[in-house]
Coordinates of C-alpha atoms and ligand atoms in Angstrom, one line a residue:
M1096 CA -27.2 -45.2 71.0
K1097 CA -24.4 -43.7 73.0
K1098 CA -26.8 -41.9 75.3
N1099 CA -28.7 -45.1 76.0
K1100 CA -25.5 -46.8 76.9
T1101 CA -24.6 -44.0 79.3
N1102 CA -27.9 -44.2 81.0
Q1103 CA -27.6 -47.9 81.4
E1104 CA -24.1 -47.5 82.9
L1105 CA -25.5 -44.9 85.3
K1106 CA -28.2 -47.2 86.3
Q1107 CA -25.8 -50.1 86.9
K1108 CA -23.8 -47.8 89.1
D1109 CA -26.7 -47.1 91.3
I1110 CA -27.5 -50.7 91.9
I1111 CA -26.0 -52.1 95.2
L1112 CA -27.8 -55.5 95.1
S1113 CA -28.9 -57.6 92.2
I1114 CA -30.4 -61.1 92.5
T1115 CA -31.1 -63.4 89.6
N1116 CA -33.0 -66.6 89.6
L1117 CA -32.0 -67.4 93.1
H1118 CA -32.9 -70.9 94.5
K1119 CA -32.5 -72.4 97.9
R1120 CA -33.3 -76.0 98.7
Y1121 CA -32.7 -77.3 102.2
N1122 CA -31.8 -81.0 102.7
E1123 CA -31.1 -81.1 99.0
G1124 CA -31.9 -84.5 97.3
K1125 CA -33.3 -85.9 100.6
S1126 CA -36.9 -87.0 101.2
N1127 CA -37.3 -84.0 103.5
E1128 CA -36.1 -81.5 100.9
V1129 CA -37.7 -78.0 101.1
H1130 CA -37.5 -75.7 98.1
A1131 CA -37.5 -72.5 100.1
L1132 CA -36.6 -70.0 97.3
R1133 CA -37.9 -70.6 93.9
G1134 CA -36.3 -68.1 91.5
V1135 CA -36.1 -64.9 93.4
E1136 CA -35.4 -61.8 91.1
L1137 CA -34.7 -58.5 93.0
T1138 CA -32.7 -55.4 92.3
V1139 CA -32.0 -52.9 95.1
K1140 CA -30.6 -49.4 94.4
K1141 CA -28.0 -47.8 96.6
G1142 CA -29.8 -45.8 99.4
D1143 CA -33.1 -47.7 99.1
M1144 CA -34.9 -48.6 102.3
M1145 CA -36.8 -51.8 101.5
A1146 CA -39.2 -54.0 103.5
I1147 CA -39.9 -57.6 102.8
M1148 CA -43.3 -59.0 103.8
G1149 CA -45.1 -62.2 103.3
P1150 CA -46.7 -65.2 105.2
S1151 CA -44.8 -67.3 107.6
G1152 CA -42.6 -69.8 105.8
C1153 CA -42.6 -68.0 102.4
G1154 CA -38.8 -67.6 102.5
K1155 CA -38.1 -64.1 103.9
T1156 CA -35.4 -65.2 106.4
T1157 CA -33.9 -67.6 103.8
L1158 CA -33.6 -64.7 101.3
L1159 CA -32.0 -62.5 103.9
N1160 CA -29.6 -65.2 104.8
M1161 CA -28.6 -65.6 101.2
I1162 CA -28.1 -61.9 100.8
G1163 CA -26.0 -61.8 103.9
H1164 CA -24.2 -65.0 102.8
L1165 CA -24.9 -66.8 106.1
D1166 CA -25.8 -69.9 104.2
R1167 CA -25.1 -71.3 100.7
R1168 CA -27.5 -70.8 97.9
S1169 CA -28.5 -73.8 95.7
S1170 CA -28.2 -71.8 92.4
G1171 CA -28.6 -68.3 91.1
I1172 CA -26.6 -65.1 91.0
I1173 CA -26.1 -62.5 93.8
I1174 CA -24.2 -59.4 93.0
I1175 CA -23.3 -57.0 95.7
D1176 CA -21.7 -53.6 94.9
K1177 CA -20.6 -55.0 91.5
V1178 CA -19.1 -58.1 92.9
D1179 CA -20.4 -61.4 91.8
T1180 CA -20.2 -63.2 95.2
S1181 CA -20.0 -66.7 93.7
T1182 CA -16.5 -65.7 92.5
L1183 CA -15.3 -65.0 96.0
P1184 CA -13.3 -67.9 97.6
D1185 CA -14.4 -68.8 101.2
S1186 CA -11.2 -67.2 102.4
K1187 CA -12.3 -63.8 101.1
M1188 CA -16.0 -64.2 102.0
T1189 CA -15.8 -63.5 105.7
A1190 CA -14.0 -60.2 105.1
F1191 CA -16.3 -59.2 102.3
R1192 CA -19.4 -59.9 104.6
R1193 CA -17.8 -58.0 107.4
D1194 CA -17.0 -55.0 105.4
N1195 CA -20.2 -54.8 103.2
I1196 CA -23.0 -56.2 105.2
G1197 CA -24.5 -55.3 108.7
F1198 CA -26.9 -57.6 110.4
I1199 CA -29.6 -56.8 112.9
F1200 CA -31.4 -59.8 114.3
Q1201 CA -34.7 -60.0 116.1
L1202 CA -32.9 -61.5 119.2
F1203 CA -30.1 -58.9 118.8
N1204 CA -27.4 -61.6 119.2
L1205 CA -25.3 -59.4 121.5
F1206 CA -22.3 -61.0 123.3
P1207 CA -23.8 -61.3 126.8
F1208 CA -20.7 -60.8 128.7
L1209 CA -19.4 -57.8 126.8
T1210 CA -20.5 -54.2 127.6
A1211 CA -22.4 -52.1 125.2
V1212 CA -19.2 -50.4 123.9
E1213 CA -17.3 -53.8 123.7
N1214 CA -20.1 -55.2 121.6
V1215 CA -20.0 -52.3 119.2
E1216 CA -16.3 -52.2 118.9
T1217 CA -15.9 -55.9 118.2
P1218 CA -16.3 -55.7 114.4
L1219 CA -13.5 -53.0 114.3
L1220 CA -11.1 -55.1 116.4
L1221 CA -11.8 -58.1 114.1
K1222 CA -10.8 -55.9 111.2
G1223 CA -7.6 -55.2 112.9
L1224 CA -8.1 -51.6 114.0
N1225 CA -6.1 -50.3 117.0
S1226 CA -8.0 -50.9 120.2
G1227 CA -7.8 -47.2 121.3
L1228 CA -9.3 -46.0 118.0
A1229 CA -11.9 -48.8 118.0
R1230 CA -13.1 -47.7 121.5
E1231 CA -13.4 -44.1 120.5
Q1232 CA -15.4 -44.8 117.3
A1233 CA -17.7 -47.2 119.3
K1234 CA -18.3 -44.6 122.0
M1235 CA -19.0 -41.9 119.4
L1236 CA -21.6 -44.0 117.5
L1237 CA -23.3 -45.2 120.8
R1238 CA -23.6 -41.5 121.9
E1239 CA -25.2 -40.7 118.5
L1240 CA -27.6 -43.6 119.2
G1241 CA -28.6 -42.0 122.5
M1242 CA -26.7 -44.6 124.5
G1243 CA -23.9 -42.3 125.9
D1244 CA -24.9 -43.0 129.5
R1245 CA -25.0 -46.8 129.1
L1246 CA -21.6 -47.5 127.4
Y1247 CA -20.4 -49.9 130.2
H1248 CA -23.6 -51.8 130.8
Q1249 CA -24.0 -55.5 129.7
P1250 CA -27.0 -56.5 127.6
T1251 CA -29.0 -57.9 130.6
E1252 CA -28.7 -54.5 132.3
L1253 CA -30.4 -52.8 129.3
S1254 CA -34.0 -52.5 128.1
G1255 CA -35.0 -54.2 124.9
G1256 CA -34.9 -50.9 123.0
Q1257 CA -31.4 -50.1 124.5
Q1258 CA -30.2 -53.6 123.5
Q1259 CA -31.5 -52.9 120.0
R1260 CA -29.6 -49.7 119.8
V1261 CA -26.4 -51.6 120.7
A1262 CA -27.2 -54.1 117.9
V1263 CA -27.8 -51.3 115.5
G1264 CA -24.5 -49.7 116.5
R1265 CA -22.7 -53.1 116.0
A1266 CA -24.3 -53.5 112.5
L1267 CA -23.3 -49.8 111.5
I1268 CA -19.8 -49.4 113.0
N1269 CA -18.1 -50.7 109.8
Q1270 CA -20.3 -48.5 107.7
P1271 CA -21.5 -51.4 105.6
A1272 CA -23.2 -50.6 102.3
I1273 CA -26.2 -52.8 103.1
I1274 CA -27.9 -53.4 106.5
L1275 CA -30.1 -56.4 106.9
G1276 CA -32.7 -56.7 109.6
D1277 CA -34.9 -59.8 110.3
E1278 CA -37.8 -58.5 112.3
P1279 CA -35.5 -56.0 113.9
T1280 CA -38.3 -54.5 115.9
G1281 CA -40.3 -57.7 116.4
D1282 CA -40.2 -57.8 120.2
L1283 CA -40.3 -54.1 121.0
D1284 CA -43.2 -52.1 122.1
S1285 CA -44.7 -49.6 119.6
T1286 CA -42.9 -46.5 121.0
T1287 CA -39.5 -48.2 120.9
S1288 CA -40.2 -49.6 117.5
S1289 CA -41.1 -46.2 116.1
D1290 CA -37.9 -44.8 117.6
I1291 CA -35.8 -47.4 116.0
M1292 CA -37.6 -46.9 112.7
A1293 CA -36.9 -43.2 112.9
L1294 CA -33.2 -44.1 113.6
F1295 CA -33.1 -46.4 110.5
R1296 CA -34.6 -43.6 108.4
R1297 CA -32.1 -41.2 109.6
I1298 CA -29.1 -43.5 108.9
N1299 CA -30.7 -44.2 105.5
R1300 CA -31.2 -40.6 104.5
T1301 CA -28.0 -39.1 105.9
N1302 CA -25.5 -41.9 105.0
N1303 CA -27.3 -43.2 101.9
Q1304 CA -26.9 -46.7 103.5
T1305 CA -29.2 -49.4 102.0
L1306 CA -31.6 -51.1 104.4
V1307 CA -33.5 -54.4 103.8
L1308 CA -35.9 -55.2 106.6
V1309 CA -38.1 -58.3 107.0
T1310 CA -41.3 -57.5 108.9
H1311 CA -44.7 -58.7 109.6
N1312 CA -45.8 -55.3 110.6
R1313 CA -47.6 -53.2 107.9
W1314 CA -46.8 -49.8 109.7
I1315 CA -43.0 -50.6 109.7
A1316 CA -43.1 -51.7 106.1
E1317 CA -44.8 -48.4 105.2
Q1318 CA -41.9 -46.5 106.6
C1319 CA -39.8 -47.9 103.7
D1320 CA -39.4 -46.7 100.1
Y1321 CA -40.5 -50.2 98.7
I1322 CA -42.4 -53.2 100.1
V1323 CA -41.4 -56.4 98.4
H1324 CA -44.1 -59.1 98.9
M1325 CA -43.1 -62.7 98.9
R1326 CA -45.2 -65.8 98.4
D1327 CA -44.1 -69.4 98.1
G1328 CA -40.4 -68.7 97.7
K1329 CA -40.8 -66.0 95.1
I1330 CA -41.4 -62.3 94.9
S1331 CA -45.1 -61.8 94.1
H1332 CA -45.1 -58.0 93.7
L1333 CA -43.5 -54.7 94.6
E1334 CA -45.3 -51.8 96.2
Q1335 CA -44.0 -48.3 96.8
G1336 CA -44.2 -47.1 100.4
P1337 CA -46.7 -44.2 100.9
F1338 CA -44.4 -42.4 103.3
A1339 CA -41.5 -42.4 100.9
K1340 CA -43.8 -41.1 98.2
K1341 CA -44.8 -38.1 100.4
E1342 CA -41.3 -37.3 101.4
K1343 CA -40.0 -37.4 97.9
K1344 CA -42.7 -35.1 96.6
Q1345 CA -41.8 -32.4 99.1
Ligands
ATP1994 N1 -32.6 -75.0 108.1 C1 -33.7 -75.4 107.4 N2 -33.9 -76.7 107.1 C2 -34.9 -77.1 106.4 N3 -36.0 -76.3 106.0 C3 -35.9 -75.0 106.4 C4 -34.8 -74.5 107.1 N4 -34.9 -73.2 107.4 C5 -36.1 -73.0 106.8 N5 -36.7 -73.9 106.3 C6 -38.0 -74.0 105.6 O1 -37.9 -73.1 104.5 C7 -39.1 -72.4 104.3 C8 -38.8 -70.9 104.4 O2 -38.4 -70.6 105.7 P1 -38.1 -69.0 106.2 O3 -37.5 -69.2 107.5 O4 -37.3 -68.4 105.1 O5 -39.5 -68.5 106.3 P2 -40.0 -66.9 106.7 O6 -40.6 -66.3 105.6 O7 -38.8 -66.2 107.3 O8 -41.1 -67.3 107.8 P3 -41.4 -66.5 109.3 O9 -42.3 -65.3 108.8 O10 -42.2 -67.6 110.0 O11 -40.1 -66.2 109.9 C9 -40.1 -72.9 105.4 O12 -40.9 -73.8 104.9 C10 -39.1 -73.5 106.4 O13 -39.8 -74.5 107.0
MG1995 MG1 -38.3 -65.6 109.3

């Protein structure tokens, strides 16, 4: 009995994200109501790299927005790093999101008038870090991302892949436990996409950070440990990534 309990506790400890019976209705109660998420159940372990796939309109972005708390759920439970987020008052939500979750969007959403290093240091400044330290950390991370010679360029002066690296840097600088990407390589050519995926894998394997990536691309999904398939606002099935299997067997 006791051993079982310990195992259970151990398992709980490894879980970074747990979603139970999550529903999202847009335009709730109106004639144009859309029931976008219909009872999503999902558990993600710390350090997992997970892809979400499914047909257009099945609810992938909605699910990511709910995990990232960019929008309100209609009902259901979301637990991130043991915190039931429904218990957090709005005043604490911004800081919780900033400290625990990093976002990488398809269109990067970089600040156009800020340089690469300014874009990356922004989350640290928002957190109240001294500007000299923030600048040093941002520079260090950008160098790690192979952007050491583009620190003072604005997004329009960078290629798509370079902008993506800046977006990755901005998502990582606070060392969030979970990194969310919505088609993070969507507009990039295949060489740049594979570079970015290699970078994600390195981050995932070295820092044990959890990644959840929405993608339409089967090759990208197969770089992940698990592929979650969605259909009509629900998770239809879970598949293990072939690459992860191979790597773990070695
Ligand atoms: N703000 C909104 N208001 C009303 N309906 C919305 C809103 N956002 C999304 N929807 C609807 O919710 C459903 C799920 O949309 P979502 O954006 O999550 O799909 P998706 O799986 O990300 O699709 P895609 O692969 O095309 O990006 C769709 O039917 C969509 O039309
Ligand atoms: Mg989408």
